[in-house]
Every structure is written in C-alpha cells, then in structure tokens.
Amino acid sequence: MNTDSDESPGPLTSAIPPAPLLQVCLNGARGAGASAAVPMTPEAMAESAARAVAAGAAEVHVHPKTPCGQDSVSGRVVAEALEAIRAAVDVPVGVTTGAWAEPDPVRRVERVRSWSVLPDLASVNWHEPGAEEVAAALLERGVRVEAGVWSGTAGARLLAASPLASRVARVLVEVVDADPATAPDTARALLADPALASVRAPLLLHGEDGGAWPVLELAVALGLDTRVGLEDTLLLPGGAPARSNAELVAAARRMRATGPAARRGAEWRE
C-alpha cells in the first residue's frame, strides 16, 4: 500500500495563530487645521489608505467628511468615501456612526438605513444615546458592528446588558485618558471590568493623543488587536510629527515586531 500522502501535516509554524490585527484610523474627527497630513477628501482618504495598507495595515477605519470638513453619516458622503477607498485598497473598510456626526439618534438610524453603499464595519459608541438602535439597523443591513466601549463611561455595562452583545464583531476598547503616565493603568482597569469580560467578542485596544503609544504598547504586550493613525495621534513614538498614516503604521509594526508578544512567539517556535 502506498503510504505517501499529499495531506501530510505542514510545518509546526502552520499552527501559529495569526498576528493580531493592526487597523489604521485615517482621520477621526480632526479637521484640516490639526495637521496637513490628515486626509479630508475622498481622494486624500483613498491615497492615505493605500499607503497605510502597503505599510502593513490590515483594515481601514475612516470618518467620511462633508466638503467643509465635518464628520457625516449621510448616504452621499459615506458612499463617496467608501467608493474612493475601495478603489485603492482591498481590505475591510469601516466608518464611524459617532453621535457628533448626527446628534439626533432617530435621524442617525434613518441615515444608516438610507446608505446606498455599505461599509464592511461600522463603529457604534455604546454609551451614546441610540446606540442599540443604530447597531440594530447596521446588523439588519449586514454591516458588522464594532462596539465602542470608552473608558470613563458606562459603555461596558450597557453593552453587557444589551441583547445585541452576542452579535458584535468586536469591541473597541477605547482609552480616552490622554496622559501617557496613567493611560496604561486606565486601559488595564477597563480590560478588567467584569462587564467587558462577559462580552464574548474580540477586543481591539487603543488610546488617543498622549496615551496612544503607551496603550498601543500594552496591546502589543497582551497580544490584542490594535489600531493607529492620525485619528488617535499626530505624533510618532519619539514625539516627532507624523507625516502620514503610513508612517504611524510602520512605527506600530516595528513596535509589534520587537515587543513581548513577538519574543514569546519566537520562543514558541523554538
């Protein structure tokens, strides 16, 4: 009998789990005055996304903007941004549904239901009024939901109590503490919240401004998904202004390549 087989087990490295996700957050609610690098138009968003993906980002998060630079969830604005970015990259693209883009919860749901071009994902900040209704409208349309749980809010408790908790694609653990000295401790406290622990969904941990890099370093150490981009920080780890989202992504990849999780992976392979 022939004992040769084309289905022999692959090398040991084939069993290594995939690296944690690195998402790029292109612009956030920042305006043109924050930095010339912040992409404001669909064309600029597409170019910035393409360079960030080439630098190693596996997903894109964007805030579609009106011609005057305001965040918007209108169908036309969302469609223009998504079409431009998708023409430039072949990775999942997510958008915001933040209350500042449409303060009226009822109107925000109507906007989502009117979208003619759908994102792959949409973030919903669970502490905001109307979060469940917005999330339900997204799920009805087949859009995956990233549940935003901010430090210093009741987001974790509200999400844990929601009937939609089991249907979210991931939880964005968002540390709004911008103090680099305290942001990691704020992150650890949020991660340890029993309400958050009860939600069975992948976690993406990130910080903002002064807390962005310390929290990203913690995410790397914990082996969690994370994100970086001009929404979260305008500065490189050493404090120099970032010239692009791609520069920030490259810096995050270097941090991940030399962090504790990478060292543990190397030891495992040995």
C-alpha atoms as one frame of an Amber mdcrd trajectory, in Angstrom:
protein
   0.000   0.000   0.000   1.274   3.450  -0.892   1.893   5.342   2.350   2.792
   8.618   0.649   0.221  11.339   1.101  -0.266  14.841  -0.196  -2.097  15.628
   3.041   0.851  15.295   5.388   0.901  17.826   8.214   2.563  21.106   7.423
   5.439  22.551   9.399   4.933  23.423  13.029   4.692  27.086  12.138   1.395
  26.432  10.327  -0.229  26.052  13.750   0.877  29.507  14.894  -2.167  31.769
  15.275  -2.320  34.803  13.019  -0.777  38.019  14.255  -3.150  40.438  15.992
  -4.953  42.860  13.703  -3.472  46.286  13.028  -6.115  48.731  11.852  -5.406
  52.222  10.525  -7.700  55.057  11.653  -7.214  57.617   8.918  -8.588  60.900
  10.246 -11.153  60.817  13.040 -12.994  63.995  13.916  -9.861  66.083  13.338
 -10.075  68.986  10.936  -7.620  70.290   8.389  -6.102  72.594  10.994  -4.856
  69.679  13.091  -2.236  68.602  10.560  -1.723  68.819   6.826  -1.364  65.033
   6.883  -4.994  64.425   7.958  -6.940  63.243   4.871 -10.142  65.232   4.416
 -11.411  64.474   0.907 -12.356  61.055  -0.501  -9.336  61.212  -2.807  -6.960
  62.014   0.055  -8.533  59.280   2.204  -8.015  56.758  -0.600  -4.378  57.718
  -1.108  -3.676  57.657   2.618  -5.415  54.281   2.986  -3.413  52.777   0.129
  -0.109  53.844   1.654  -1.129  52.676   5.125  -2.167  49.259   3.825   1.113
  48.998   1.908   2.864  49.756   5.227   1.057  46.875   6.937  -2.454  47.919
   7.990  -4.992  45.116   7.569  -8.140  47.222   7.949  -9.206  50.830   7.452
 -11.374  52.957   9.753 -12.451  56.324   8.380 -14.662  59.280   9.192 -16.352
  60.389   5.948 -16.468  64.180   5.766 -18.515  66.883   4.110 -16.756  69.343
   1.778 -16.465  71.740   4.735 -14.642  69.074   6.775 -17.368  67.919   9.163
 -17.909  64.245  10.019 -21.065  62.935   8.394 -23.157  59.763   8.188 -25.187
  60.950   5.210 -25.562  58.391   2.452 -23.873  60.529  -0.178 -20.848  61.391
   1.944 -20.392  57.799   3.143 -20.714  56.434  -0.402 -18.143  58.843  -1.829
 -15.585  57.951   0.829 -16.146  54.196   0.578 -16.044  54.101  -3.208 -12.796
  56.068  -3.318 -11.081  53.971  -0.642 -12.234  50.655  -2.084 -10.837  51.625
  -5.457  -7.443  51.943  -3.752  -7.353  49.041  -1.266  -8.694  45.513  -0.953
  -9.146  45.283   2.820 -12.214  45.753   5.053 -13.262  49.392   5.447 -15.215
  50.659   8.437 -16.849  54.004   9.211 -17.933  55.898  12.284 -21.500  56.399
  13.456 -20.453  58.767  16.250 -23.177  60.954  17.702 -21.232  64.115  16.815
 -21.747  63.235  13.114 -25.540  63.201  13.652 -26.678  64.164  17.165 -30.316
  63.088  16.697 -30.468  59.309  17.383 -33.591  58.840  15.260 -32.052  60.700
  12.361 -28.833  58.687  12.749 -30.776  55.435  12.311 -32.550  56.880   9.275
 -29.200  57.811   7.776 -27.852  54.284   8.248 -30.964  52.803   6.636 -30.540
  55.136   3.655 -26.948  54.133   2.842 -26.655  53.012  -0.782 -23.047  51.856
  -0.336 -22.390  49.766   2.751 -19.149  49.612   4.745 -17.771  46.301   5.935
 -17.928  47.532   9.524 -19.236  50.483  11.482 -18.273  51.589  14.976 -21.052
  52.328  17.481 -20.169  54.035  20.757 -22.268  52.165  23.269 -22.545  54.985
  25.783 -24.197  57.276  23.226 -27.987  57.702  23.077 -29.489  55.483  20.405
 -26.521  53.096  20.239 -28.628  49.931  20.262 -30.969  51.249  17.581 -28.053
  52.252  15.357 -26.378  48.873  15.871 -29.627  47.039  15.112 -30.042  48.997
  11.870 -26.480  48.137  10.851 -26.926  44.444  11.616 -30.207  44.382   9.669
 -28.258  45.626   6.661 -25.468  43.084   7.065 -22.858  45.531   8.355 -20.606
  44.184  11.104 -20.645  46.241  14.291 -17.617  47.373  16.290 -18.933  48.219
  19.752 -17.050  51.197  21.138 -16.539  50.988  24.900 -14.863  54.143  26.203
 -13.051  54.451  29.494 -14.858  56.703  31.938 -18.315  55.810  30.574 -20.985
  53.202  31.254 -20.301  51.650  27.849 -19.099  48.264  29.142 -22.083  47.827
  31.444 -24.547  48.914  28.766 -23.037  46.603  26.179 -23.019  43.622  28.555
 -26.727  44.175  29.235 -27.624  44.581  25.568 -29.389  41.800  23.642 -27.052
  42.676  20.776 -23.855  41.961  22.750 -23.511  38.487  21.261 -23.773  39.873
  17.725 -20.999  42.479  17.714 -17.956  41.654  15.604 -15.512  43.116  18.103
 -15.264  45.534  20.986 -13.239  48.695  20.533 -11.710  49.225  23.961 -11.132
  52.965  23.733  -8.924  54.622  26.340  -9.718  58.322  26.353  -7.192  59.054
  29.096  -4.588  61.043  27.135  -1.998  61.151  29.924   0.873  58.851  28.926
   1.654  58.156  32.593  -1.826  56.918  33.504  -3.345  55.696  30.221  -1.972
  52.122  30.523  -3.454  51.760  34.020  -6.760  53.117  32.730  -6.608  50.531
  29.964  -5.901  47.689  32.398  -8.811  48.754  34.598 -11.168  48.797  31.634
  -9.957  45.398  30.423 -10.503  44.009  33.918 -14.095  45.261  34.083 -16.290
  42.164  34.658 -18.946  43.626  32.362 -16.473  43.785  29.485 -15.194  40.282
  30.268 -18.734  38.936  29.886 -18.917  40.050  26.242 -17.647  37.209  24.058
 -16.085  39.176  21.224 -12.532  40.004  20.125 -11.040  43.127  21.693  -9.252
  45.934  19.875  -7.412  48.117  22.375  -6.273  51.639  21.532  -5.594  55.021
  23.103  -5.547  58.592  21.943  -3.160  61.554  21.813  -0.637  61.280  24.655
  -1.963  57.857  25.608  -1.923  56.420  22.092   1.563  54.883  22.058   1.626
  53.664  25.688  -1.727  51.931  25.161  -0.632  50.504  21.822   2.464  49.128
  23.547   0.206  47.498  26.131  -1.962  45.997  23.374   1.165  44.548  21.790
   2.300  43.090  25.126  -1.133  41.499  25.650  -1.364  40.201  22.077  -4.535
  42.177  21.375  -5.739  43.721  18.151  -4.987  47.432  17.993  -5.032  50.432
  15.715  -3.042  53.529  14.914  -3.473  56.553  12.711  -3.978  60.273  12.641
  -7.325  59.922  14.406  -5.529  58.664  17.501  -2.230  60.543  17.373  -0.430
  63.140  15.301   2.962  62.130  16.679   5.433  59.318  16.189   6.649  57.428
  19.295   9.607  59.772  19.730   7.399  62.872  19.580   8.101  63.987  16.013
   5.057  64.976  13.930   3.829  62.138  11.735   3.885  62.955   8.049   1.339
  60.290   7.137  -0.781  57.428   8.382   1.695  55.079   6.710   4.463  56.412
   8.942   2.378  55.672  12.026   1.526  52.175  10.795   5.204  51.445  10.109
   6.109  52.614  13.621   3.402  50.398  15.134   4.644  47.403  13.166   8.181
  47.983  14.422   6.850  48.125  17.974   4.938  44.893  17.450   7.928  43.172
  15.852  10.122  43.827  18.883   7.513  43.596  21.641   6.943  40.885  24.271
   4.380  39.025  22.136   6.892  38.727  19.295   9.537  37.429  21.688   7.108
  34.864  23.102   6.278  33.784  19.546   9.943  33.279  18.751  10.387  31.197
  21.889   7.334  29.100  20.966   8.759  28.396  17.505  11.972  27.138  19.066
